[in-house]
XYZ file of C-alpha atoms in Angstrom:
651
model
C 6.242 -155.671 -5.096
C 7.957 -157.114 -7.989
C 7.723 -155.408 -11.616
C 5.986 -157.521 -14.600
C 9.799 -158.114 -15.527
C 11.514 -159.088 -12.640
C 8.268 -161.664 -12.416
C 8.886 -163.357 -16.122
C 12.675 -163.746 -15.224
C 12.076 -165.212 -12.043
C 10.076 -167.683 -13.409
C 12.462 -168.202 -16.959
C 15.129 -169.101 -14.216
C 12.946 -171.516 -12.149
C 12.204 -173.446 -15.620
C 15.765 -173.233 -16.274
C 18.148 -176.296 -15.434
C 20.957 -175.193 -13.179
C 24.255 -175.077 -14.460
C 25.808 -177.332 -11.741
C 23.537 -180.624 -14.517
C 26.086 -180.238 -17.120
C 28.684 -182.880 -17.458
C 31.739 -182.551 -15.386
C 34.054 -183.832 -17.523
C 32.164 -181.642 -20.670
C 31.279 -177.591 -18.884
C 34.999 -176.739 -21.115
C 34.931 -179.272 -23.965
C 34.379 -178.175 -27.816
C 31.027 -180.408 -29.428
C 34.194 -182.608 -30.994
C 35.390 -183.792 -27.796
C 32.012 -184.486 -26.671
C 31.031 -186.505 -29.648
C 34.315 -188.148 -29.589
C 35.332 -188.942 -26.122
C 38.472 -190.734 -25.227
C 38.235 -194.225 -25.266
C 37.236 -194.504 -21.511
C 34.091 -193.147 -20.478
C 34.103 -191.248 -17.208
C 31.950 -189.650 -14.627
C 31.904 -189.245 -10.820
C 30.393 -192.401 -10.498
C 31.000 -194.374 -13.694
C 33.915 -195.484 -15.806
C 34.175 -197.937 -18.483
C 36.166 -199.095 -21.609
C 33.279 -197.843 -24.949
C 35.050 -200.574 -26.818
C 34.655 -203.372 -24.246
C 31.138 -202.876 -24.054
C 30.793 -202.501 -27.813
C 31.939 -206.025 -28.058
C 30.542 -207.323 -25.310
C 27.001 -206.322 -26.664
C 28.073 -207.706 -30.057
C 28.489 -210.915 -28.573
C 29.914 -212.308 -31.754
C 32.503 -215.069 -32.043
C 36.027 -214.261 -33.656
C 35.108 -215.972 -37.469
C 32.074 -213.705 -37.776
C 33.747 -210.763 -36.527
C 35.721 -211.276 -39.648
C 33.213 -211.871 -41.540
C 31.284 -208.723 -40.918
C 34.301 -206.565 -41.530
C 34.706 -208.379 -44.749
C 31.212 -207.109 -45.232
C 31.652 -203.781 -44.163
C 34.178 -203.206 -46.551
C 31.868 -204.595 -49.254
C 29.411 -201.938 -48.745
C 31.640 -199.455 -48.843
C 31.248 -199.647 -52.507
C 29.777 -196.674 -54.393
C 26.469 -198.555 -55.225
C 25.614 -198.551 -51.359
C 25.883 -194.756 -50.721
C 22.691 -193.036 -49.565
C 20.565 -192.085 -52.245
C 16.715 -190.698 -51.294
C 15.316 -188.398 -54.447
C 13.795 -191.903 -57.229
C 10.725 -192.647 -58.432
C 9.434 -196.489 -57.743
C 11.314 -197.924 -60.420
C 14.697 -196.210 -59.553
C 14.323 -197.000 -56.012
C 13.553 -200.683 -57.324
C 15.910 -200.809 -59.937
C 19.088 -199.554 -57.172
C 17.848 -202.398 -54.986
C 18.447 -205.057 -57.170
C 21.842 -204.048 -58.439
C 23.306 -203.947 -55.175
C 21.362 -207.277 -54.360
C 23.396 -208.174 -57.304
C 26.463 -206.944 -55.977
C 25.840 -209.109 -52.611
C 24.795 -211.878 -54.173
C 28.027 -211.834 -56.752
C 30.687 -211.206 -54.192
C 29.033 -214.344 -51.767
C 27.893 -212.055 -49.144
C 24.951 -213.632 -48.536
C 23.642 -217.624 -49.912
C 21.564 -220.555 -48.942
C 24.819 -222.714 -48.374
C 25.587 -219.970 -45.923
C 22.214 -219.417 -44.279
C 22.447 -223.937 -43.799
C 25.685 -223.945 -42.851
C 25.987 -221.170 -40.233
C 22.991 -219.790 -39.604
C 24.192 -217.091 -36.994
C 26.683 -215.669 -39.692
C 23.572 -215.115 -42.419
C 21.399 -213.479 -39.297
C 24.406 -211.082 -38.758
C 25.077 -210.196 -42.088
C 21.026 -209.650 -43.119
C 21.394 -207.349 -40.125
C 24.032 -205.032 -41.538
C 21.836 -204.697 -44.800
C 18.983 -203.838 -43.050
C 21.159 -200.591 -41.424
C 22.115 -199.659 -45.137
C 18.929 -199.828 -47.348
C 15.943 -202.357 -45.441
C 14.159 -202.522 -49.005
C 17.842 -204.610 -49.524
C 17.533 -206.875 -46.807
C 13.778 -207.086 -47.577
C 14.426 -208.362 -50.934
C 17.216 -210.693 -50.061
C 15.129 -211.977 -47.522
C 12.234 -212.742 -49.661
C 14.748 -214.616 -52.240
C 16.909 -216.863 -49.371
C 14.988 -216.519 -45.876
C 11.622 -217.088 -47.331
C 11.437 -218.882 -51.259
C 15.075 -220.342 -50.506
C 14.106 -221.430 -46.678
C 11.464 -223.424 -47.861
C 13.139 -224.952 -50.699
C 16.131 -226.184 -48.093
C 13.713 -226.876 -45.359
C 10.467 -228.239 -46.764
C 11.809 -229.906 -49.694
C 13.865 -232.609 -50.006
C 17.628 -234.012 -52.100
C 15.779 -233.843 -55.458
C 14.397 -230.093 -54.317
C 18.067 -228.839 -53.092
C 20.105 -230.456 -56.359
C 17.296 -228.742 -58.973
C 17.324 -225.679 -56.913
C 19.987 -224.228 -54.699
C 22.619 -223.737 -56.863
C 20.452 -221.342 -58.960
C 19.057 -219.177 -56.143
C 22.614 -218.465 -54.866
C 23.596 -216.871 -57.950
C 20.094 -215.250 -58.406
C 19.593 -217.762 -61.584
C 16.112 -218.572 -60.158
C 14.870 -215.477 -58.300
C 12.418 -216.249 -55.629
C 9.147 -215.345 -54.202
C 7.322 -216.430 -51.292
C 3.815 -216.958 -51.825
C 1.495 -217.383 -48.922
C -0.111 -214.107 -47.978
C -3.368 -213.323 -49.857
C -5.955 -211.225 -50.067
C -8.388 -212.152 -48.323
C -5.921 -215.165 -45.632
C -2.577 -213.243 -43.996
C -2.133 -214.510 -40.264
C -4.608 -217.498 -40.821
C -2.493 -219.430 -43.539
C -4.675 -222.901 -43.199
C -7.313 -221.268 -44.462
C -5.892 -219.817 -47.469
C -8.219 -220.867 -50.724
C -5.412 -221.581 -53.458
C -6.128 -224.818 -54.415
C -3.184 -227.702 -55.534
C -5.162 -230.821 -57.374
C -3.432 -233.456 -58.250
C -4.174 -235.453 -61.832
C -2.876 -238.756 -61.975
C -3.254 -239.511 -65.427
C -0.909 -236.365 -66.583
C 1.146 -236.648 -62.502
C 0.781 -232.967 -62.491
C -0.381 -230.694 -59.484
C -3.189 -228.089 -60.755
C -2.692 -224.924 -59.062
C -5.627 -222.993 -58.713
C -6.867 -219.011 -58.136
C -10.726 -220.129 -57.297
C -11.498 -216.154 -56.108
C -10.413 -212.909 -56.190
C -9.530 -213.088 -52.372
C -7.364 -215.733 -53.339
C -4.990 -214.113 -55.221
C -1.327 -214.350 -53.614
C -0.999 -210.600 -52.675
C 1.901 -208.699 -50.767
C 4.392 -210.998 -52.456
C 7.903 -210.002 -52.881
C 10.047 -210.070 -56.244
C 6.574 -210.856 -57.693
C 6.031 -207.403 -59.311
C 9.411 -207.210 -61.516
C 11.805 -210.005 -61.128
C 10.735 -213.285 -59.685
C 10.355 -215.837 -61.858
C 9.275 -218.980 -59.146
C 7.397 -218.768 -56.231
C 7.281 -221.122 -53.310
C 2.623 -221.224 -53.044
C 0.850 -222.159 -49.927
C -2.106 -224.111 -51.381
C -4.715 -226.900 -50.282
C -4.156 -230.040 -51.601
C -6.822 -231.870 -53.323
C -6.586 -236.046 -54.475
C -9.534 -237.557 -55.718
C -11.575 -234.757 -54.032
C -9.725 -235.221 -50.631
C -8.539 -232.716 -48.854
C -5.073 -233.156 -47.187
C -4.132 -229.530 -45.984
C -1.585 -227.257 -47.165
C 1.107 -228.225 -48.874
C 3.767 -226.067 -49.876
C 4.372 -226.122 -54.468
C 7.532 -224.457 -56.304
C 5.137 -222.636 -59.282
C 7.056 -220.988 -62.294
C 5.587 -217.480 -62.311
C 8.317 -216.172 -65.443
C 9.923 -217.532 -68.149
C 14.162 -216.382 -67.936
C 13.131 -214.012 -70.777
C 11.314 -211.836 -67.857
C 7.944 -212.833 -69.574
C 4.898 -213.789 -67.591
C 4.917 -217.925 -67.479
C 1.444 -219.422 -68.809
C -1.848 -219.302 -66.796
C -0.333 -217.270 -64.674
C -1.954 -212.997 -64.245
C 0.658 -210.569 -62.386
C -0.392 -207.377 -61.225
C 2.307 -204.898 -59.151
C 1.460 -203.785 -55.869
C 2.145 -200.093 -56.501
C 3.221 -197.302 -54.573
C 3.549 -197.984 -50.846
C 4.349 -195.949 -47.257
C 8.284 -197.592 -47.594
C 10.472 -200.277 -48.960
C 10.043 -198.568 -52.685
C 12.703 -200.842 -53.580
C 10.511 -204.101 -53.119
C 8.994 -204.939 -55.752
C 5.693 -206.539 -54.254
C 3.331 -208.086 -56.691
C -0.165 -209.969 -56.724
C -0.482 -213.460 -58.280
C -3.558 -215.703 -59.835
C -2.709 -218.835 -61.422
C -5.671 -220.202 -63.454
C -5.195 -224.098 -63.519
C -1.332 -223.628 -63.518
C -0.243 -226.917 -64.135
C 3.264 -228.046 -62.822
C 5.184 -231.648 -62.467
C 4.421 -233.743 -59.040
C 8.005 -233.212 -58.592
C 7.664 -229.350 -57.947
C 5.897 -230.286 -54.098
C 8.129 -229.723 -51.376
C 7.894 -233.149 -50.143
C 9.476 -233.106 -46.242
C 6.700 -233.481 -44.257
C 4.017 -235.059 -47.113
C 4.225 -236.871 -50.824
C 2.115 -237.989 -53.635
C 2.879 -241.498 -55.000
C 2.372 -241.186 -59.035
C -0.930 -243.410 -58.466
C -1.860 -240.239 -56.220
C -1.183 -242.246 -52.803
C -0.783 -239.921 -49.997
C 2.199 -240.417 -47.993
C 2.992 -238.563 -44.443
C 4.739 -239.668 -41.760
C 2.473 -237.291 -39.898
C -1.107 -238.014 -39.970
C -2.649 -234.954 -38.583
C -3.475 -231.658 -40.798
C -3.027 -229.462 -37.810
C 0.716 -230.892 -36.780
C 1.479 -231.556 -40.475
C 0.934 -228.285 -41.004
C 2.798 -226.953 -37.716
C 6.260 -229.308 -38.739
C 5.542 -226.752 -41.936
C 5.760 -223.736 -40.975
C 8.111 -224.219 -38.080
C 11.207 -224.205 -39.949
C 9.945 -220.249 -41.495
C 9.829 -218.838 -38.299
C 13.328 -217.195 -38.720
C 11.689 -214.042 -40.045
C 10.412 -213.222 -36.720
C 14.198 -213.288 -35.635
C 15.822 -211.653 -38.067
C 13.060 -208.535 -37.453
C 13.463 -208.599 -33.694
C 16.982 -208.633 -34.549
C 16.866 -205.633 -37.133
C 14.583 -203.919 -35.252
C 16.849 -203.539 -31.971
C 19.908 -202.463 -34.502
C 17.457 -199.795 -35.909
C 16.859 -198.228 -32.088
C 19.971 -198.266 -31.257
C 20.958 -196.590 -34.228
C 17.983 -193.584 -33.614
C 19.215 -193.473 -30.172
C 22.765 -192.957 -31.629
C 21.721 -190.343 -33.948
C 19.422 -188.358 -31.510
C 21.391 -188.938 -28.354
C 24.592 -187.381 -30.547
C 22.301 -184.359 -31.447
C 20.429 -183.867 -27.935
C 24.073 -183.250 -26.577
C 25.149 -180.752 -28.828
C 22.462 -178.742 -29.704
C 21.686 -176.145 -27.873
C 18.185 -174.033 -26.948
C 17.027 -171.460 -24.776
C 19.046 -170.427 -21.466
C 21.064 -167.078 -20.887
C 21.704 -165.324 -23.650
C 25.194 -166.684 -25.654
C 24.881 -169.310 -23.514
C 22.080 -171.245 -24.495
C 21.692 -174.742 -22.783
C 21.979 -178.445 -24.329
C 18.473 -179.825 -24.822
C 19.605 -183.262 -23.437
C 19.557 -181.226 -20.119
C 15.879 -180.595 -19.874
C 14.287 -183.883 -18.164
C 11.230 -183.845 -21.089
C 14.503 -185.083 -23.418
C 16.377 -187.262 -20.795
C 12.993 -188.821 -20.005
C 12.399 -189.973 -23.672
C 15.647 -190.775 -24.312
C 17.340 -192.427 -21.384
C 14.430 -195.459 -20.976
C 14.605 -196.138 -24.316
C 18.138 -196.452 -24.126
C 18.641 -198.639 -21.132
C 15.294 -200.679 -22.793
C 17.805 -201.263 -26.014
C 20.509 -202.484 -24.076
C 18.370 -205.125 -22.260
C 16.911 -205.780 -25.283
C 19.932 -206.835 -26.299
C 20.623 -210.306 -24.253
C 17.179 -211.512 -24.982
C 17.563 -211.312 -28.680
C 21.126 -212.861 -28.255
C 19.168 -215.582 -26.594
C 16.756 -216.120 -29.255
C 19.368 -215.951 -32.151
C 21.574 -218.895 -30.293
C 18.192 -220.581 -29.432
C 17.673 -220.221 -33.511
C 20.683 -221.560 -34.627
C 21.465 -224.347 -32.178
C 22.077 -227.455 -34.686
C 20.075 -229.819 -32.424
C 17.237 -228.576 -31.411
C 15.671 -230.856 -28.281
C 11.284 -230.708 -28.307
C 12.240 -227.938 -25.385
C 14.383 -225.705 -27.794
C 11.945 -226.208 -30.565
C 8.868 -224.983 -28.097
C 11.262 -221.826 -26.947
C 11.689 -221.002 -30.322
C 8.853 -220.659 -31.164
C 7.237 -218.513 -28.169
C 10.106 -216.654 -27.957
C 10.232 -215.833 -31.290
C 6.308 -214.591 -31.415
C 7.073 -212.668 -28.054
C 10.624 -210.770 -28.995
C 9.208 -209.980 -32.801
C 5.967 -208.357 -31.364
C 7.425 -206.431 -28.503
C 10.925 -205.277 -30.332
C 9.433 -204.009 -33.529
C 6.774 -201.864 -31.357
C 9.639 -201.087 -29.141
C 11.309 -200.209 -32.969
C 8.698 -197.748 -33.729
C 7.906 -195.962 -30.655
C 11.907 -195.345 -30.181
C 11.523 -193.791 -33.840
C 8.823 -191.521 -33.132
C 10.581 -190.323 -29.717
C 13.845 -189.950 -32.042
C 12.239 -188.307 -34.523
C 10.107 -185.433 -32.002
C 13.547 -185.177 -29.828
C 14.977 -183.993 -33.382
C 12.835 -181.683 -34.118
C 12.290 -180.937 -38.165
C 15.833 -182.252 -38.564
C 14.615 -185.325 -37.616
C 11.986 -184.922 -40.305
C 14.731 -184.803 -43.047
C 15.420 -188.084 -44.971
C 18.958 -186.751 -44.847
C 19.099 -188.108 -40.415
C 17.636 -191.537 -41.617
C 15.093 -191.427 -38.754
C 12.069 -190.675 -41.241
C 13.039 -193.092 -43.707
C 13.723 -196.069 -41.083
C 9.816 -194.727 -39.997
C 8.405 -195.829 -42.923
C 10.565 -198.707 -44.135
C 9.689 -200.658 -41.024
C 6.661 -199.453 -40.610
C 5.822 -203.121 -41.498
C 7.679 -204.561 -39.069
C 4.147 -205.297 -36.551
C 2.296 -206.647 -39.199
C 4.765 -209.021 -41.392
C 5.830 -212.650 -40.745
C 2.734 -212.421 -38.058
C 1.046 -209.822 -36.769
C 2.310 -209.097 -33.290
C -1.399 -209.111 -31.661
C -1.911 -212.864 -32.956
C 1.936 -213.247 -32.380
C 1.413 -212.621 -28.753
C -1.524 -214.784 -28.369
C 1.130 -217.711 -29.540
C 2.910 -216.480 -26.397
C -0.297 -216.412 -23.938
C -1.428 -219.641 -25.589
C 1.605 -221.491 -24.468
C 1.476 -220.186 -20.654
C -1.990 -221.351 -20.443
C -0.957 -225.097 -21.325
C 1.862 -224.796 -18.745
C -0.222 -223.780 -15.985
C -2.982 -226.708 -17.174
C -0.167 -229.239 -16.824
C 1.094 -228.051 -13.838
C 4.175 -226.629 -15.367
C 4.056 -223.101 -14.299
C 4.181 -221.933 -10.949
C 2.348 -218.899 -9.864
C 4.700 -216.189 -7.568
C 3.113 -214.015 -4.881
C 3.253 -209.882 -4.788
C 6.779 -208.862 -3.089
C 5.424 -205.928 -1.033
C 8.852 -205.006 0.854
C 9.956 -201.665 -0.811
C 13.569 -201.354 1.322
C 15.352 -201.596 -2.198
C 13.839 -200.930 -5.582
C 16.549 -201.700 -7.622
C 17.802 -205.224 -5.756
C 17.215 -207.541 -8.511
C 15.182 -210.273 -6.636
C 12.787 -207.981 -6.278
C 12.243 -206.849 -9.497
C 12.072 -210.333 -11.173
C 9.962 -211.397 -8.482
C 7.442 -208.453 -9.411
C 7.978 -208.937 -12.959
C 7.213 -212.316 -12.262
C 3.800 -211.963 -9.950
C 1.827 -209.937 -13.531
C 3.007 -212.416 -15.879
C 1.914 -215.023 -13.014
C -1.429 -212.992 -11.944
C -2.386 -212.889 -15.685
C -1.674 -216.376 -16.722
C -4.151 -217.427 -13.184
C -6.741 -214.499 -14.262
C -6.952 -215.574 -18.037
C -7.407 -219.179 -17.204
C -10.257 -218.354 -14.639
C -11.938 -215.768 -17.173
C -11.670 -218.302 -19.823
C -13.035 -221.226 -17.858
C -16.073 -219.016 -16.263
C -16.901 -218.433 -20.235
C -16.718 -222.514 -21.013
C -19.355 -222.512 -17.671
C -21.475 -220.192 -19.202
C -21.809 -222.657 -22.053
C -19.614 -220.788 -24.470
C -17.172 -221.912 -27.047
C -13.455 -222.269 -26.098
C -12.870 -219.387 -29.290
C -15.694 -217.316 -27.842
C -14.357 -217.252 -24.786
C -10.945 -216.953 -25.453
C -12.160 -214.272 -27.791
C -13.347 -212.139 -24.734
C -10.225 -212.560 -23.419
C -7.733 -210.745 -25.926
C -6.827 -207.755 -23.782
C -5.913 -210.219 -20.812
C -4.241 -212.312 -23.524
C -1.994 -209.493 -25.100
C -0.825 -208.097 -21.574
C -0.063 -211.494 -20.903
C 2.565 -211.601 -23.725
C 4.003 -208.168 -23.185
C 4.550 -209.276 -19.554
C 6.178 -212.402 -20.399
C 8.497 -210.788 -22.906
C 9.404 -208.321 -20.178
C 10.227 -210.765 -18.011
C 12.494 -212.591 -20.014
C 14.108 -209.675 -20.924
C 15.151 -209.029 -17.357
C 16.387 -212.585 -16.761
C 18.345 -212.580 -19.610
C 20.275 -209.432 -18.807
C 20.487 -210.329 -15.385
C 22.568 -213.091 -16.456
C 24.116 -210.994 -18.676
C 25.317 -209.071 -15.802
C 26.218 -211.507 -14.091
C 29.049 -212.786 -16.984
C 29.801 -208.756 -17.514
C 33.471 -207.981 -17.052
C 33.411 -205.977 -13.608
C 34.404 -202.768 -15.504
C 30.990 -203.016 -17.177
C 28.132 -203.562 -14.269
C 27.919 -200.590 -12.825
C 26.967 -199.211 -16.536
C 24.384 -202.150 -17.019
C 22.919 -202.272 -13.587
C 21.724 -197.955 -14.083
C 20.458 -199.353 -17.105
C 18.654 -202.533 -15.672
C 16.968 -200.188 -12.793
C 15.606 -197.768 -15.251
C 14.040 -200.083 -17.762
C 12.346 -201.938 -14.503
C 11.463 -198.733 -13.475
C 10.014 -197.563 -16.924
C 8.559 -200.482 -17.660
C 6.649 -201.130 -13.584
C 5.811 -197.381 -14.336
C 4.231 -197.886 -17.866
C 1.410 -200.501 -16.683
C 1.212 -198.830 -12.964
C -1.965 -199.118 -13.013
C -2.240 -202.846 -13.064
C 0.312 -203.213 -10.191
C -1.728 -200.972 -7.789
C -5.374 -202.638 -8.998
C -4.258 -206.110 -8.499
C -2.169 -205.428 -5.347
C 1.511 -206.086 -7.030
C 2.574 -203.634 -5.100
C 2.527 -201.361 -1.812
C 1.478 -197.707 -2.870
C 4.298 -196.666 -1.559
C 6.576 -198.674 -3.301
C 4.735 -197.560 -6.342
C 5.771 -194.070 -5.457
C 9.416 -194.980 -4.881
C 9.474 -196.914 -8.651
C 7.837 -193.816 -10.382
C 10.082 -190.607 -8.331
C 13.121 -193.384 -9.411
C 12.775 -192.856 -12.949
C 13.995 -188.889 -12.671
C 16.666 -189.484 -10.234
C 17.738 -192.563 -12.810
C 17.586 -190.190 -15.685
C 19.915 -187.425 -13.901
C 22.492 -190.747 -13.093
C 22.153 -191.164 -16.720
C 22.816 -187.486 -18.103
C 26.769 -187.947 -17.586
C 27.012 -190.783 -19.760
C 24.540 -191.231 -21.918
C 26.687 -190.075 -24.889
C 29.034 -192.456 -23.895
C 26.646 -194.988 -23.629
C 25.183 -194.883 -26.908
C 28.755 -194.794 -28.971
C 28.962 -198.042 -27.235
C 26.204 -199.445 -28.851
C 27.221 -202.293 -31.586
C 26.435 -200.551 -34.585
C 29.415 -200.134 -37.446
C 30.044 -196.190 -37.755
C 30.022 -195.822 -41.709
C 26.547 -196.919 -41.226
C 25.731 -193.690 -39.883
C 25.540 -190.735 -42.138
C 23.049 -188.596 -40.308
C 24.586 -184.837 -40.826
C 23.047 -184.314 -36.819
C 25.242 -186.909 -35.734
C 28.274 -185.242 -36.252
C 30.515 -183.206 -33.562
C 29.961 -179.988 -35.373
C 26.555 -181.029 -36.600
C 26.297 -176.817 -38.198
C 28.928 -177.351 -40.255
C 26.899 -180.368 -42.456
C 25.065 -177.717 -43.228
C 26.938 -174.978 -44.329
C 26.434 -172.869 -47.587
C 27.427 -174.859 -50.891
C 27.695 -178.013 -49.518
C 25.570 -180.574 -51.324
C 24.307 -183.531 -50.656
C 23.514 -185.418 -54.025
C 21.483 -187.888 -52.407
């Protein structure tokens, strides 16, 4: 019979990972070499150029490559080193000098964000990988106050205005959130009544729950803001209309009848100022409405070429919804850089084995199981937000683009930016308390885009945008419905995966639309039925997202130089796998799939993650993200050395 000790090491080497798991072409390397592989990647099975694939991900024609290294070398200036330990006001008072600095050297404008639209997209997303309460507040200024000045208003609107939000002349805020109105903005109470006698619009606070609140630059250093408000002639109501409202004088102090109050202290973005707003019978010239899509005459005739509130309003807010692509956008640059920082560290640091020759943690399949998924998820994330942003900027947009845009949009914001934070959290717990350190960036990104699911739309009501739009295309007889693919000879074909991607966004749309019509039978409202129908309605969008997502990198694929498909296809099979595998349940309940091919998708997902192991470090410092972005001291090939007695880091 075995002793007690002979017991406790048999079972230490069962739990153990056998040696033969380590990389081949890493058992001898130093942590430098692994960190810093040649410029091929290699394994048994696998070989690619990094660099090809870093520019093939970028996707980015040759006059903004040049433009972001122009950037890059821009924020290599002093004022954009990491800087953690302020107060509120520091934090807030940093952020607007290096908005400063951007906005002085031309970085980023409203000429540029007209003009080429995929160039301003790119460079927002480089700010957000330096500081996000940056981007945040340029944002605010151009994307939102400056978007609706170029896209709602009209000649007289662009000649008053743009010149002076370019150089941050007029800084802007963006004021339709309030207190008591966020995702449903046509029912916002701020009221705009027009007096003919004086041709002045009378912007009004009527409640407390109508106070502007959440607003950007409105705490410290806006001085207009671009209010959502209902318009009001002769005690007829016309919708909402979109008013520029002085909020400051250019002294800094508060303009009349109108109250500011500052946020305060929030979980991130310090450096946003975010303020709360009451105007109390602010009155302002009939010139200040942005005048696109509806006018007043000076006798107070109301002029639209649109008669209908409802579409008025829609031709409104359409042109805003490029906030929902520069987060989906952000938010995928933000994964890929956690994955960069904790994939780096997960294949140096070491834990547990034989003694003096302790193991890398990346080798235990509880790390290559968080990891790896999320990492093949990024990279097919990847061609669907490419997709969106051409989608975005195409300078024609048919009725067809304009629809895509929009669902799209809703769809790609909700499910990156959740994709954003649960990739964060992984990150973070793969780190351990170095991951907790503000130091790695992880914890930081955690709670600057924290706000990501809940900003420019929540991603629940985002995603019934999506559902909503499947619905109508199945009513018109637009959408056809696929049957279940039950043949499991080859998991990771790609006909069959689209195909079963394709039967639960197709099973849901058909089960929504027969739970929503068995509610109008029962004599129910459309909204109280649809109402019942929320958790069908936000599986619905996930699905569809996911699907898209596979097309798109499918086709991506498909255009892949051949030295790259190999590398994309491991990655398409594991995030079908991880993602079949996530919402198993549904598949085997609503007979998507043969048990046993359920089986076969779930035991894939190891076997995936061991194809993975060998070049997973390879695979992530190929991701498109600029290096002097990352400063992470755990990212580094000799990660002990950051740390190292004496060294500082004054930050």
């Amino acid at each position: 019979m075995e002793s007690y000790e002979e017991r406790v090491r048999n079972i230490v080497n069962h739990l153990t990972p056998p040696r033969e798991v380590l990389m081949n072409d890493c058992s001898s390397s130093s942590e430098e070499q692994i960190l810093n592989s040649n410029e091929t990647s290699s394994s048994s099975t696998l070989t690619w150029n990094k660099q090809e694939l870093f520019e093939y991900l970028e996707a980015a024609p040759q006059h903004i490559k040049v433009a972001k290294k122009k950037l890059q070398e821009l924020l290599k200036d002093p004022i954009f080193a990491p800087k953690y330990n302020m107060n509120v006001q520091q934090w807030r008072e940093l952020t607007l000098q290096r908005a400063l600095v951007i906005i002085k050297a031309g970085a980023i404008s409203l000429a540029e964000f007209n003009r080429d639209p995929m160039k301003y997209l790119i460079s927002m997303e480089m700010l957000n990988l330096v500081d996000p309460s940056l981007s945040v507040k340029l944002g605010v200024h151009f994307s939102l106050f400056g978007n609706a000045v170029l896209n709602l208003g009209t000649e007289k609107h662009h000649i008053k205005y743009i010149k002076d939000i370019d150089t941050w002349k007029l800084p802007g805020c963006f004021g339709m959130t309030e207190l008591g109105h966020g995702s449903n903005v046509q029912g916002v109470e701020t009221t705009a009544t027009y007096d003919k006698t004086t041709q002045e619009f009378i912007i009004n606070t009527p409640s407390d729950s109508a106070q502007k609140f959440w607003i950007g630059n409105a705490a410290c250093h806006g001085q207009a803001c671009s209010v959502f408000a209902q318009l009001y002639i002769d005690n007829v109501h016309y919708g909402v209309h979109v008013f520029i409202v002085p909020i400051r004088n250019a002294d800094g102090t508060t303009a009349e009848n109108v109250r500011i109050m500052d946020n305060g202290h929030k979980l991130g973005l310090q450096g946003v100022d975010n303020g709360r707003l009451w105007f109390d019978n602010k009155r302002i010239p009939r010139d200040n409405l942005l005048n696109k899509f509806g006018d007043v005459e000076k006798d107070g005739t109301y002029v639209s070429s649109i008669p209908s509130k409802s579409k008025r309003f829609g031709s409104m807010v359409a042109p805003l919804v490029g906030g929902r692509v520069l987060i989906a956008a952000s938010a995928l640059n933000v994964s890929k850089m956690a994955l960069m920082i904790a994939t780096r560290y997960a294949y140096s640091r070491r834990q547990f084995g034989s003694k003096g020759n302790e193991i890398r943690i990346i080798e235990y399949l509880t790390h290559q199981r968080r990891l790896f998924p999320m990492i093949a998820t990024s990279v097919a994330l990847s061609f669907a937000v490419e997709k969106l942003k051409r989608i975005y900027c195409e300078p024609n947009k048919s009725s067809q683009n304009v629809k895509d845009l929009h669902v799209w949009s809703s769809g790609l914001k909700a499910v990156v930016s959740w994709t954003k934070t649960n990739i964060l959290q992984l990150t973070r717990e793969c780190c351990g308390g170095q991951g907790f350190s503000s130091f790695n960036q992880i914890a930081l990104f955690k709670s600057d885009l924290e706000i990501d699911m809940t900003y420019e739309g929540d991603n629940h009501v985002l995603l019934q945008q999506v559902a909503r739009n499947l619905l109508v295309e199945l009513q018109k007889g637009r959408y056809t419905l696929t049957n279940p693919n039950h043949d499991s000879s080859n998991i990771h074909d790609y006909d069959f995966q689209v195909q079963t991607l394709k039967w639960r966004e197709s099973d849901l749309v058909s089960t929504l639309s027969q739970k929503i019509m068995a509610q109008l039978d029962q004599g129910r409202s459309l909204e109280q039925g649809w109402n019942t129908c929320l958790d069908t309605i936000t599986l619905l969008g996930k699905a569809f997202v996911d699907r898209i997502t596979l097309e798109e990198f499918q086709l991506g694929i498909k255009n892949a130089p051949s030295s790259l498909k190999a590398v994309l296809e491991l990655c398409r099979n594991l995030f079908f796998s991880w993602k079949v595998n996530e919402d198993l349940g549904y598949f085997l309940c609503h007979d998507g799939l043969a048990t046993s091919t359920a089986q076969k998708i779930q035991d894939s997902i190891n076997v995936l993650c061991s194809d993975m192991l060998p070049i997973g470090l390879d695979l992530v410092n190929s991701f498109n993200i600029p290096e002097q972005f990352i400063h992470a001291p755990i990212s580094k090939p000799d990660y002990i050395q950051e740390f190292r007695y004496g060294l500082k880091r004054d930050y």
